[in-house]
Every structure is written in C-alpha cells, then in structure tokens.
Amino acid sequence: MNKMPNDVIIACDFGSADACLEFLDKFKDEKRKPFLKIGMELYYAAGPEIVRELKRRGFRIFLDLKLHDIPNTVKKAMKVLSGLDVDMVNVHAAGTIEMMRAALEGLTREDGTRPMLIAVTQLTSTSEQSMREQLLIDATINDTIAKYARNAKEAGLDGVVCSPLEASLVKEACGKEFKAITPGIRFADAAKDDQVRITDPARAREIGSDFIVVGRPITAAPDPVAAYHRCLHDFLGEEI
Ligand code: C5P
C-alpha cells in the first residue's frame, strides 16, 4: 500500500452516474483531482463502470461498501474491488479479525500492492442504548470503538472510520500511525443536517483526523468548489 497523505474526501452521494459526473465537471480546473467517496447508493445505481470512469478521469476513490460476510466471501469480493484499482475500501469490524484478515488477503495484488483497507467500528447512528438492548453489547460505545479499532489493527488494517470526536480515542488505542477517517464534518457556521457527533475541519485536524469525508457541506453548497477549497484550507492549511 502506498502511504497516502492526509486529505479531504468528497462524499459523492448521488443517485446516478450522470448526476455525479455533472457535479464533478465543476472541478475540472482543479490542479489536483479531488479524492472522492463512492457509497452504496451510487455504486448500486451505476455499478463498477462509474468507478472505472472516475479512475480514467484521474480521481482517487474511496469505495465505501462496508463489507460484512463470511471470510471467504469477503476475500473474493475484495479481490474484485482491488481489480477496480480503487484507493481505499472498507469492511465492518464486527465481521471479526478473521474476516478482516481475509479481506486484506483478497485485496493484496500479485505485485504486493493493495488499496488502503479501513474498518467501520460502531456506526455513528448506533446508540449505547440500542447496542445494549438490541445487540446485547454491555460495553460503552467508546470501549467498543477502541476494542474494534484494536481488532482492526491486529488484523493488519490501516485505520478506521469514526466520528471526528473519536479520532483521539482511536489514536490512543492504536497509535498515531493508525488512520482515522472521519465523516460528520460541518462548517462551524452551517446546518448540522442529520449528523450528530460533528465538528468542523480545523478542529477535526487538531483532534487527529487523517482524512475528513465531507458530503453535503460541499455537494449542496451554492459554490461547491469554494466550499471544497475552504475544507482544504481549514483541514490541511493549504492556500488555494
Ligand atoms: O453529507 P454528509 O457530510 O453528512 O456525508 C457524510 C458521508 O459519510 C455520507 O456518505 C455518509 O453515509 C458517510 N458516513 C457517515 N457516518 C458514518 C459512516 C459513513 O456520515 N459513521
């Protein structure tokens, strides 16, 4: 795996390839092509062809499909995704250390290279109450996140997806080289939408995020390119 520098990842939550490509046309004059996240909605609507097309256009891709199945199935699915030449993919840590190891094996190409592999710990939509009552997990959310992150590290993964407010917890549990990829980003002066455990790009950097994932604050902004530049400036300190 190549070491990738910290960056802003734009969540391309669109319902069709056309809508996504039309949005990305706005970024055609960018010197460095943005890093994009493709989630289930766009992938299930447009299939692997949208990934190939975006790679042809020079974008880096985090394919956010959150795999969770028996180890053999995950290994084979990861081999297919690795062939799409994506830059980052993920699994649910709840699938166990064995499943995460199988994912890593499936991803690793014959020449030893592979996309970055990260794990979802507990979804930010899961509360301590639903963990206890529905999943029979008695530990606190933070202890669960720290344990799942340590499991991911033990399996050889590169990092976890978590709330920016949990990035320091993950670094304490797994060391500062272990990556924290954090959605839940909002500008301090903007609406939260449906996100709860959020912070702004500058604070996310201070707490320890390595990559911030930003959707609506960029995609729904009146000027998406300006909003993206604001994220780069606040998170990376880059002057555009
Ligand atoms: O629009 P917004 O900035 O809220 O988008 C955040 C993106 O990150 C969405 O694609 C969402 O599905 C994803 N995500 C998240 N929280 C998680 C995992 C993924 O918001 N725990």
GROMACS .gro file of N, CA and C in nm, residues 26-175:
model
  450
   26LYS      N    1  -1.764   2.060  -1.232
   26LYS     CA    2  -1.729   2.186  -1.167
   26LYS      C    3  -1.583   2.188  -1.121
   27PHE      N    4  -1.524   2.069  -1.106
   27PHE     CA    5  -1.387   2.060  -1.052
   27PHE      C    6  -1.283   2.040  -1.162
   28LYS      N    7  -1.324   2.065  -1.288
   28LYS     CA    8  -1.233   2.030  -1.398
   28LYS      C    9  -1.107   2.115  -1.402
   29ASP      N   10  -1.108   2.232  -1.338
   29ASP     CA   11  -0.988   2.316  -1.340
   29ASP      C   12  -0.898   2.297  -1.218
   30GLU      N   13  -0.935   2.203  -1.130
   30GLU     CA   14  -0.852   2.179  -1.011
   30GLU      C   15  -0.716   2.125  -1.052
   31LYS      N   16  -0.611   2.178  -0.991
   31LYS     CA   17  -0.474   2.129  -1.023
   31LYS      C   18  -0.460   1.984  -0.979
   32ARG      N   19  -0.509   1.955  -0.856
   32ARG     CA   20  -0.502   1.818  -0.805
   32ARG      C   21  -0.644   1.765  -0.800
   33LYS      N   22  -0.670   1.653  -0.869
   33LYS     CA   23  -0.807   1.599  -0.871
   33LYS      C   24  -0.849   1.562  -0.730
   34PRO      N   25  -0.971   1.598  -0.689
   34PRO     CA   26  -1.015   1.563  -0.553
   34PRO      C   27  -1.024   1.412  -0.530
   35PHE      N   28  -1.013   1.375  -0.404
   35PHE     CA   29  -1.033   1.237  -0.357
   35PHE      C   30  -1.184   1.223  -0.337
   36LEU      N   31  -1.245   1.118  -0.393
   36LEU     CA   32  -1.390   1.103  -0.387
   36LEU      C   33  -1.430   0.979  -0.307
   37LYS      N   34  -1.544   0.986  -0.241
   37LYS     CA   35  -1.602   0.866  -0.179
   37LYS      C   36  -1.725   0.825  -0.258
   38ILE      N   37  -1.727   0.698  -0.300
   38ILE     CA   38  -1.846   0.643  -0.365
   38ILE      C   39  -1.908   0.545  -0.268
   39GLY      N   40  -2.034   0.567  -0.234
   39GLY     CA   41  -2.102   0.480  -0.138
   39GLY      C   42  -2.198   0.385  -0.208
   40MET      N   43  -2.279   0.319  -0.126
   40MET     CA   44  -2.369   0.217  -0.180
   40MET      C   45  -2.468   0.274  -0.282
   41GLU      N   46  -2.520   0.394  -0.258
   41GLU     CA   47  -2.624   0.448  -0.345
   41GLU      C   48  -2.574   0.457  -0.489
   42LEU      N   49  -2.462   0.526  -0.508
   42LEU     CA   50  -2.410   0.545  -0.644
   42LEU      C   51  -2.359   0.413  -0.702
   43TYR      N   52  -2.293   0.332  -0.618
   43TYR     CA   53  -2.237   0.206  -0.670
   43TYR      C   54  -2.348   0.111  -0.714
   44TYR      N   55  -2.455   0.103  -0.635
   44TYR     CA   56  -2.564   0.012  -0.673
   44TYR      C   57  -2.642   0.068  -0.793
   45ALA      N   58  -2.643   0.200  -0.809
   45ALA     CA   59  -2.713   0.259  -0.924
   45ALA      C   60  -2.630   0.250  -1.052
   46ALA      N   61  -2.500   0.273  -1.039
   46ALA     CA   62  -2.419   0.290  -1.161
   46ALA      C   63  -2.317   0.178  -1.181
   47GLY      N   64  -2.297   0.094  -1.079
   47GLY     CA   65  -2.210  -0.022  -1.094
   47GLY      C   66  -2.062   0.011  -1.103
   48PRO      N   67  -1.981  -0.093  -1.128
   48PRO     CA   68  -1.836  -0.072  -1.132
   48PRO      C   69  -1.792   0.024  -1.242
   49GLU      N   70  -1.877   0.044  -1.344
   49GLU     CA   71  -1.837   0.131  -1.455
   49GLU      C   72  -1.814   0.275  -1.408
   50ILE      N   73  -1.889   0.321  -1.310
   50ILE     CA   74  -1.867   0.459  -1.262
   50ILE      C   75  -1.729   0.468  -1.194
   51VAL      N   76  -1.688   0.362  -1.128
   51VAL     CA   77  -1.555   0.362  -1.065
   51VAL      C   78  -1.448   0.368  -1.173
   52ARG      N   79  -1.465   0.285  -1.277
   52ARG     CA   80  -1.365   0.284  -1.386
   52ARG      C   81  -1.358   0.421  -1.452
   53GLU      N   82  -1.475   0.480  -1.475
   53GLU     CA   83  -1.479   0.610  -1.543
   53GLU      C   84  -1.408   0.718  -1.458
   54LEU      N   85  -1.434   0.718  -1.329
   54LEU     CA   86  -1.371   0.820  -1.243
   54LEU      C   87  -1.221   0.797  -1.230
   55LYS      N   88  -1.179   0.671  -1.230
   55LYS     CA   89  -1.035   0.643  -1.228
   55LYS      C   90  -0.972   0.689  -1.359
   56ARG      N   91  -1.043   0.664  -1.472
   56ARG     CA   92  -0.991   0.712  -1.603
   56ARG      C   93  -0.972   0.863  -1.601
   57ARG      N   94  -1.063   0.932  -1.530
   57ARG     CA   95  -1.055   1.078  -1.523
   57ARG      C   96  -0.953   1.126  -1.420
   58GLY      N   97  -0.888   1.034  -1.351
   58GLY     CA   98  -0.778   1.072  -1.263
   58GLY      C   99  -0.815   1.097  -1.118
   59PHE      N  100  -0.937   1.062  -1.080
   59PHE     CA  101  -0.976   1.082  -0.939
   59PHE      C  102  -0.927   0.965  -0.855
   60ARG      N  103  -0.896   0.993  -0.727
   60ARG     CA  104  -0.873   0.885  -0.631
   60ARG      C  105  -1.007   0.849  -0.569
   61ILE      N  106  -1.026   0.719  -0.541
   61ILE     CA  107  -1.158   0.671  -0.496
   61ILE      C  108  -1.151   0.593  -0.365
   62PHE      N  109  -1.236   0.634  -0.270
   62PHE     CA  110  -1.265   0.554  -0.151
   62PHE      C  111  -1.399   0.488  -0.179
   63LEU      N  112  -1.397   0.354  -0.199
   63LEU     CA  113  -1.521   0.281  -0.226
   63LEU      C  114  -1.577   0.232  -0.093
   64ASP      N  115  -1.686   0.297  -0.051
   64ASP     CA  116  -1.740   0.279   0.084
   64ASP      C  117  -1.857   0.180   0.079
   65LEU      N  118  -1.823   0.050   0.069
   65LEU     CA  119  -1.929  -0.052   0.058
   65LEU      C  120  -1.945  -0.132   0.187
   66LYS      N  121  -1.859  -0.109   0.285
   66LYS     CA  122  -1.873  -0.167   0.420
   66LYS      C  123  -1.906  -0.316   0.417
   67LEU      N  124  -1.813  -0.396   0.364
   67LEU     CA  125  -1.839  -0.540   0.351
   67LEU      C  126  -1.848  -0.608   0.489
   68HIS      N  127  -1.937  -0.706   0.499
   68HIS     CA  128  -1.958  -0.782   0.623
   68HIS      C  129  -2.021  -0.914   0.585
   69ASP      N  130  -1.940  -1.021   0.577
   69ASP     CA  131  -1.991  -1.153   0.537
   69ASP      C  132  -1.891  -1.257   0.587
   70ILE      N  133  -1.908  -1.383   0.546
   70ILE     CA  134  -1.810  -1.483   0.591
   70ILE      C  135  -1.675  -1.452   0.525
   71PRO      N  136  -1.566  -1.490   0.593
   71PRO     CA  137  -1.433  -1.451   0.543
   71PRO      C  138  -1.409  -1.486   0.396
   72ASN      N  139  -1.448  -1.606   0.353
   72ASN     CA  140  -1.420  -1.647   0.215
   72ASN      C  141  -1.490  -1.556   0.114
   73THR      N  142  -1.615  -1.520   0.143
   73THR     CA  143  -1.690  -1.433   0.052
   73THR      C  144  -1.628  -1.294   0.046
   74VAL      N  145  -1.590  -1.244   0.162
   74VAL     CA  146  -1.529  -1.110   0.167
   74VAL      C  147  -1.396  -1.110   0.093
   75LYS      N  148  -1.319  -1.216   0.111
   75LYS     CA  149  -1.189  -1.224   0.042
   75LYS      C  150  -1.208  -1.217  -0.110
   76LYS      N  151  -1.305  -1.294  -0.161
   76LYS     CA  152  -1.326  -1.297  -0.307
   76LYS      C  153  -1.382  -1.165  -0.358
   77ALA      N  154  -1.472  -1.105  -0.281
   77ALA     CA  155  -1.527  -0.975  -0.322
   77ALA      C  156  -1.418  -0.869  -0.324
   78MET      N  157  -1.328  -0.874  -0.226
   78MET     CA  158  -1.220  -0.776  -0.219
   78MET      C  159  -1.124  -0.791  -0.336
   79LYS      N  160  -1.105  -0.914  -0.382
   79LYS     CA  161  -1.017  -0.936  -0.499
   79LYS      C  162  -1.076  -0.862  -0.620
   80VAL      N  163  -1.208  -0.868  -0.633
   80VAL     CA  164  -1.274  -0.798  -0.745
   80VAL      C  165  -1.256  -0.647  -0.731
   81LEU      N  166  -1.278  -0.595  -0.610
   81LEU     CA  167  -1.267  -0.449  -0.589
   81LEU      C  168  -1.123  -0.401  -0.608
   82SER      N  169  -1.027  -0.484  -0.568
   82SER     CA  170  -0.887  -0.448  -0.587
   82SER      C  171  -0.856  -0.432  -0.736
   83GLY      N  172  -0.921  -0.518  -0.817
   83GLY     CA  173  -0.902  -0.512  -0.963
   83GLY      C  174  -0.958  -0.383  -1.023
   84LEU      N  175  -1.047  -0.314  -0.949
   84LEU     CA  176  -1.100  -0.186  -0.998
   84LEU      C  177  -1.002  -0.072  -0.971
   85ASP      N  178  -0.893  -0.104  -0.903
   85ASP     CA  179  -0.787  -0.005  -0.877
   85ASP      C  180  -0.836   0.110  -0.790
   86VAL      N  181  -0.927   0.080  -0.696
   86VAL     CA  182  -0.969   0.185  -0.602
   86VAL      C  183  -0.854   0.212  -0.504
   87ASP      N  184  -0.862   0.325  -0.433
   87ASP     CA  185  -0.752   0.364  -0.345
   87ASP      C  186  -0.778   0.330  -0.199
   88MET      N  187  -0.907   0.314  -0.165
   88MET     CA  188  -0.943   0.286  -0.025
   88MET      C  189  -1.075   0.209  -0.026
   89VAL      N  190  -1.086   0.106   0.059
   89VAL     CA  191  -1.212   0.031   0.073
   89VAL      C  192  -1.233   0.001   0.222
   90ASN      N  193  -1.352  -0.051   0.256
   90ASN     CA  194  -1.376  -0.077   0.398
   90ASN      C  195  -1.462  -0.200   0.424
   91VAL      N  196  -1.456  -0.244   0.550
   91VAL     CA  197  -1.535  -0.358   0.599
   91VAL      C  198  -1.592  -0.317   0.735
   92HIS      N  199  -1.686  -0.397   0.786
   92HIS     CA  200  -1.731  -0.378   0.924
   92HIS      C  201  -1.639  -0.456   1.017
   93ALA      N  202  -1.585  -0.390   1.118
   93ALA     CA  203  -1.500  -0.460   1.216
   93ALA      C  204  -1.579  -0.570   1.287
   94ALA      N  205  -1.711  -0.555   1.292
   94ALA     CA  206  -1.796  -0.656   1.359
   94ALA      C  207  -1.787  -0.792   1.289
   95GLY      N  208  -1.733  -0.795   1.168
   95GLY     CA  209  -1.718  -0.923   1.096
   95GLY      C  210  -1.609  -1.011   1.153
   96THR      N  211  -1.535  -0.966   1.251
   96THR     CA  212  -1.427  -1.037   1.323
   96THR      C  213  -1.289  -1.018   1.258
   97ILE      N  214  -1.188  -1.049   1.340
   97ILE     CA  215  -1.048  -1.037   1.295
   97ILE      C  216  -1.023  -1.130   1.177
   98GLU      N  217  -1.082  -1.250   1.181
   98GLU     CA  218  -1.062  -1.346   1.071
   98GLU      C  219  -1.114  -1.288   0.940
   99MET      N  220  -1.231  -1.224   0.946
   99MET     CA  221  -1.288  -1.166   0.824
   99MET      C  222  -1.201  -1.052   0.773
  100MET      N  223  -1.150  -0.970   0.865
  100MET     CA  224  -1.067  -0.856   0.823
  100MET      C  225  -0.936  -0.906   0.761
  101ARG      N  226  -0.880  -1.014   0.818
  101ARG     CA  227  -0.757  -1.071   0.759
  101ARG      C  228  -0.786  -1.124   0.619
  102ALA      N  229  -0.901  -1.188   0.602
  102ALA     CA  230  -0.937  -1.242   0.470
  102ALA      C  231  -0.955  -1.128   0.370
  103ALA      N  232  -1.013  -1.018   0.416
  103ALA     CA  233  -1.031  -0.901   0.327
  103ALA      C  234  -0.896  -0.851   0.278
  104LEU      N  235  -0.803  -0.844   0.369
  104LEU     CA  236  -0.669  -0.795   0.336
  104LEU      C  237  -0.602  -0.886   0.234
  105GLU      N  238  -0.619  -1.016   0.255
  105GLU     CA  239  -0.560  -1.114   0.162
  105GLU      C  240  -0.619  -1.098   0.023
  106GLY      N  241  -0.752  -1.084   0.018
  106GLY     CA  242  -0.819  -1.071  -0.111
  106GLY      C  243  -0.777  -0.944  -0.185
  107LEU      N  244  -0.750  -0.840  -0.108
  107LEU     CA  245  -0.716  -0.709  -0.168
  107LEU      C  246  -0.575  -0.704  -0.224
  108THR      N  247  -0.486  -0.784  -0.164
  108THR     CA  248  -0.344  -0.772  -0.199
  108THR      C  249  -0.318  -0.834  -0.337
  109ARG      N  250  -0.265  -0.750  -0.426
  109ARG     CA  251  -0.242  -0.793  -0.564
  109ARG      C  252  -0.114  -0.877  -0.573
  110GLU      N  253  -0.094  -0.940  -0.688
  110GLU     CA  254   0.023  -1.028  -0.703
  110GLU      C  255   0.154  -0.954  -0.681
  111ASP      N  256   0.156  -0.824  -0.718
  111ASP     CA  257   0.281  -0.748  -0.701
  111ASP      C  258   0.295  -0.692  -0.559
  112GLY      N  259   0.204  -0.730  -0.468
  112GLY     CA  260   0.216  -0.688  -0.327
  112GLY      C  261   0.146  -0.556  -0.297
  113THR      N  262   0.102  -0.482  -0.400
  113THR     CA  263   0.032  -0.356  -0.375
  113THR      C  264  -0.114  -0.385  -0.338
  114ARG      N  265  -0.178  -0.289  -0.274
  114ARG     CA  266  -0.321  -0.302  -0.242
  114ARG      C  267  -0.377  -0.165  -0.206
  115PRO      N  268  -0.511  -0.150  -0.219
  115PRO     CA  269  -0.574  -0.027  -0.169
  115PRO      C  270  -0.562  -0.022  -0.017
  116MET      N  271  -0.581   0.096   0.038
  116MET     CA  272  -0.586   0.111   0.183
  116MET      C  273  -0.714   0.041   0.233
  117LEU      N  274  -0.705  -0.030   0.345
  117LEU     CA  275  -0.823  -0.100   0.399
  117LEU      C  276  -0.852  -0.049   0.539
  118ILE      N  277  -0.975  -0.002   0.558
  118ILE     CA  278  -1.014   0.051   0.689
  118ILE      C  279  -1.142  -0.018   0.735
  119ALA      N  280  -1.171  -0.007   0.864
  119ALA     CA  281  -1.288  -0.075   0.921
  119ALA      C  282  -1.385   0.025   0.982
  120VAL      N  283  -1.512  -0.005   0.969
  120VAL     CA  284  -1.614   0.071   1.042
  120VAL      C  285  -1.620   0.010   1.182
  121THR      N  286  -1.611   0.091   1.286
  121THR     CA  287  -1.621   0.038   1.423
  121THR      C  288  -1.769   0.025   1.458
  122GLN      N  289  -1.823   0.119   1.534
  122GLN     CA  290  -1.969   0.123   1.551
  122GLN      C  291  -2.020   0.238   1.466
  123LEU      N  292  -2.124   0.216   1.390
  123LEU     CA  293  -2.181   0.325   1.310
  123LEU      C  294  -2.218   0.441   1.402
  124THR      N  295  -2.203   0.561   1.352
  124THR     CA  296  -2.236   0.677   1.437
  124THR      C  297  -2.387   0.687   1.461
  125SER      N  298  -2.465   0.610   1.386
  125SER     CA  299  -2.610   0.610   1.408
  125SER      C  300  -2.652   0.513   1.519
  126THR      N  301  -2.558   0.432   1.569
  126THR     CA  302  -2.591   0.335   1.675
  126THR      C  303  -2.570   0.398   1.812
  127SER      N  304  -2.672   0.390   1.897
  127SER     CA  305  -2.659   0.447   2.031
  127SER      C  306  -2.620   0.338   2.131
  128GLU      N  307  -2.573   0.382   2.247
  128GLU     CA  308  -2.537   0.287   2.352
  128GLU      C  309  -2.660   0.205   2.393
  129GLN      N  310  -2.776   0.273   2.391
  129GLN     CA  311  -2.900   0.205   2.430
  129GLN      C  312  -2.934   0.094   2.328
  130SER      N  313  -2.923   0.123   2.199
  130SER     CA  314  -2.957   0.017   2.101
  130SER      C  315  -2.852  -0.094   2.103
  131MET      N  316  -2.725  -0.060   2.133
  131MET     CA  317  -2.623  -0.165   2.147
  131MET      C  318  -2.661  -0.261   2.259
  132ARG      N  319  -2.705  -0.201   2.372
  132ARG     CA  320  -2.736  -0.282   2.489
  132ARG      C  321  -2.863  -0.363   2.469
  133GLU      N  322  -2.968  -0.295   2.422
  133GLU     CA  323  -3.099  -0.360   2.415
  133GLU      C  324  -3.115  -0.452   2.294
  134GLN      N  325  -3.056  -0.415   2.180
  134GLN     CA  326  -3.077  -0.495   2.060
  134GLN      C  327  -2.961  -0.589   2.029
  135LEU      N  328  -2.839  -0.543   2.057
  135LEU     CA  329  -2.722  -0.624   2.021
  135LEU      C  330  -2.661  -0.697   2.140
  136LEU      N  331  -2.717  -0.671   2.260
  136LEU     CA  332  -2.669  -0.733   2.385
  136LEU      C  333  -2.520  -0.705   2.409
  137ILE      N  334  -2.477  -0.584   2.371
  137ILE     CA  335  -2.340  -0.540   2.399
  137ILE      C  336  -2.346  -0.447   2.520
  138ASP      N  337  -2.285  -0.488   2.630
  138ASP     CA  338  -2.295  -0.410   2.754
  138ASP      C  339  -2.187  -0.302   2.769
  139ALA      N  340  -2.083  -0.310   2.687
  139ALA     CA  341  -1.973  -0.212   2.699
  139ALA      C  342  -2.020  -0.074   2.654
  140THR      N  343  -1.943   0.029   2.692
  140THR     CA  344  -1.976   0.164   2.645
  140THR      C  345  -1.941   0.175   2.496
  141ILE      N  346  -1.998   0.277   2.431
  141ILE     CA  347  -1.966   0.300   2.289
  141ILE      C  348  -1.815   0.318   2.273
  142ASN      N  349  -1.754   0.400   2.361
  142ASN     CA  350  -1.611   0.428   2.347
  142ASN      C  351  -1.526   0.303   2.364
  143ASP      N  352  -1.562   0.219   2.462
  143ASP     CA  353  -1.484   0.095   2.480
  143ASP      C  354  -1.501   0.004   2.358
  144THR      N  355  -1.622   0.002   2.301
  144THR     CA  356  -1.645  -0.081   2.182
  144THR      C  357  -1.563  -0.030   2.065
  145ILE      N  358  -1.563   0.102   2.047
  145ILE     CA  359  -1.486   0.160   1.936
  145ILE      C  360  -1.337   0.129   1.952
  146ALA      N  361  -1.285   0.146   2.075
  146ALA     CA  362  -1.142   0.121   2.099
  146ALA      C  363  -1.109  -0.026   2.074
  147LYS      N  364  -1.197  -0.116   2.120
  147LYS     CA  365  -1.172  -0.260   2.102
  147LYS      C  366  -1.177  -0.297   1.954
  148TYR      N  367  -1.280  -0.249   1.881
  148TYR     CA  368  -1.292  -0.281   1.739
  148TYR      C  369  -1.173  -0.224   1.660
  149ALA      N  370  -1.128  -0.105   1.701
  149ALA     CA  371  -1.011  -0.045   1.633
  149ALA      C  372  -0.887  -0.131   1.659
  150ARG      N  373  -0.869  -0.179   1.783
  150ARG     CA  374  -0.753  -0.266   1.812
  150ARG      C  375  -0.763  -0.396   1.733
  151ASN      N  376  -0.885  -0.450   1.719
  151ASN     CA  377  -0.903  -0.572   1.637
  151ASN      C  378  -0.860  -0.545   1.492
  152ALA      N  379  -0.901  -0.429   1.441
  152ALA     CA  380  -0.867  -0.394   1.301
  152ALA      C  381  -0.716  -0.384   1.287
  153LYS      N  382  -0.652  -0.324   1.387
  153LYS     CA  383  -0.506  -0.312   1.381
  153LYS      C  384  -0.441  -0.450   1.387
  154GLU      N  385  -0.493  -0.535   1.475
  154GLU     CA  386  -0.436  -0.671   1.487
  154GLU      C  387  -0.449  -0.748   1.355
  155ALA      N  388  -0.558  -0.723   1.282
  155ALA     CA  389  -0.578  -0.791   1.154
  155ALA      C  390  -0.489  -0.732   1.044
  156GLY      N  391  -0.423  -0.620   1.074
  156GLY     CA  392  -0.331  -0.561   0.975
  156GLY      C  393  -0.391  -0.448   0.894
  157LEU      N  394  -0.511  -0.401   0.933
  157LEU     CA  395  -0.575  -0.292   0.858
  157LEU      C  396  -0.503  -0.160   0.884
  158ASP      N  397  -0.538  -0.061   0.803
  158ASP     CA  398  -0.467   0.067   0.807
  158ASP      C  399  -0.533   0.171   0.896
  159GLY      N  400  -0.660   0.151   0.932
  159GLY     CA  401  -0.727   0.251   1.013
  159GLY      C  402  -0.875   0.221   1.025
  160VAL      N  403  -0.949   0.317   1.079
  160VAL     CA  404  -1.094   0.301   1.096
  160VAL      C  405  -1.169   0.427   1.055
  161VAL      N  406  -1.296   0.407   1.024
  161VAL     CA  407  -1.388   0.519   1.004
  161VAL      C  408  -1.450   0.549   1.141
  162CYS      N  409  -1.451   0.672   1.181
  162CYS     CA  410  -1.512   0.707   1.310
  162CYS      C  411  -1.556   0.852   1.309
  163SER      N  412  -1.628   0.892   1.413
  163SER     CA  413  -1.663   1.033   1.427
  163SER      C  414  -1.534   1.111   1.454
  164PRO      N  415  -1.524   1.236   1.404
  164PRO     CA  416  -1.401   1.312   1.432
  164PRO      C  417  -1.376   1.326   1.582
  165LEU      N  418  -1.483   1.322   1.661
  165LEU     CA  419  -1.467   1.337   1.806
  165LEU      C  420  -1.405   1.211   1.868
  166GLU      N  421  -1.403   1.101   1.792
  166GLU     CA  422  -1.345   0.976   1.843
  166GLU      C  423  -1.202   0.953   1.793
  167ALA      N  424  -1.151   1.045   1.710
  167ALA     CA  425  -1.019   1.023   1.649
  167ALA      C  426  -0.910   1.009   1.755
  168SER      N  427  -0.915   1.090   1.862
  168SER     CA  428  -0.808   1.083   1.962
  168SER      C  429  -0.816   0.951   2.039
  169LEU      N  430  -0.938   0.903   2.061
  169LEU     CA  431  -0.957   0.773   2.128
  169LEU      C  432  -0.891   0.661   2.045
  170VAL      N  433  -0.913   0.667   1.913
  170VAL     CA  434  -0.856   0.565   1.823
  170VAL      C  435  -0.703   0.574   1.825
  171LYS      N  436  -0.650   0.695   1.824
  171LYS     CA  437  -0.503   0.711   1.824
  171LYS      C  438  -0.444   0.660   1.956
  172GLU      N  439  -0.515   0.686   2.067
  172GLU     CA  440  -0.467   0.637   2.197
  172GLU      C  441  -0.465   0.485   2.198
  173ALA      N  442  -0.568   0.423   2.137
  173ALA     CA  443  -0.578   0.277   2.140
  173ALA      C  444  -0.479   0.211   2.043
  174CYS      N  445  -0.453   0.276   1.928
  174CYS     CA  446  -0.381   0.207   1.821
  174CYS      C  447  -0.255   0.277   1.773
  175GLY      N  448  -0.224   0.393   1.829
  175GLY     CA  449  -0.103   0.465   1.786
  175GLY      C  450  -0.133   0.566   1.677
   0.00000   0.00000   0.00000
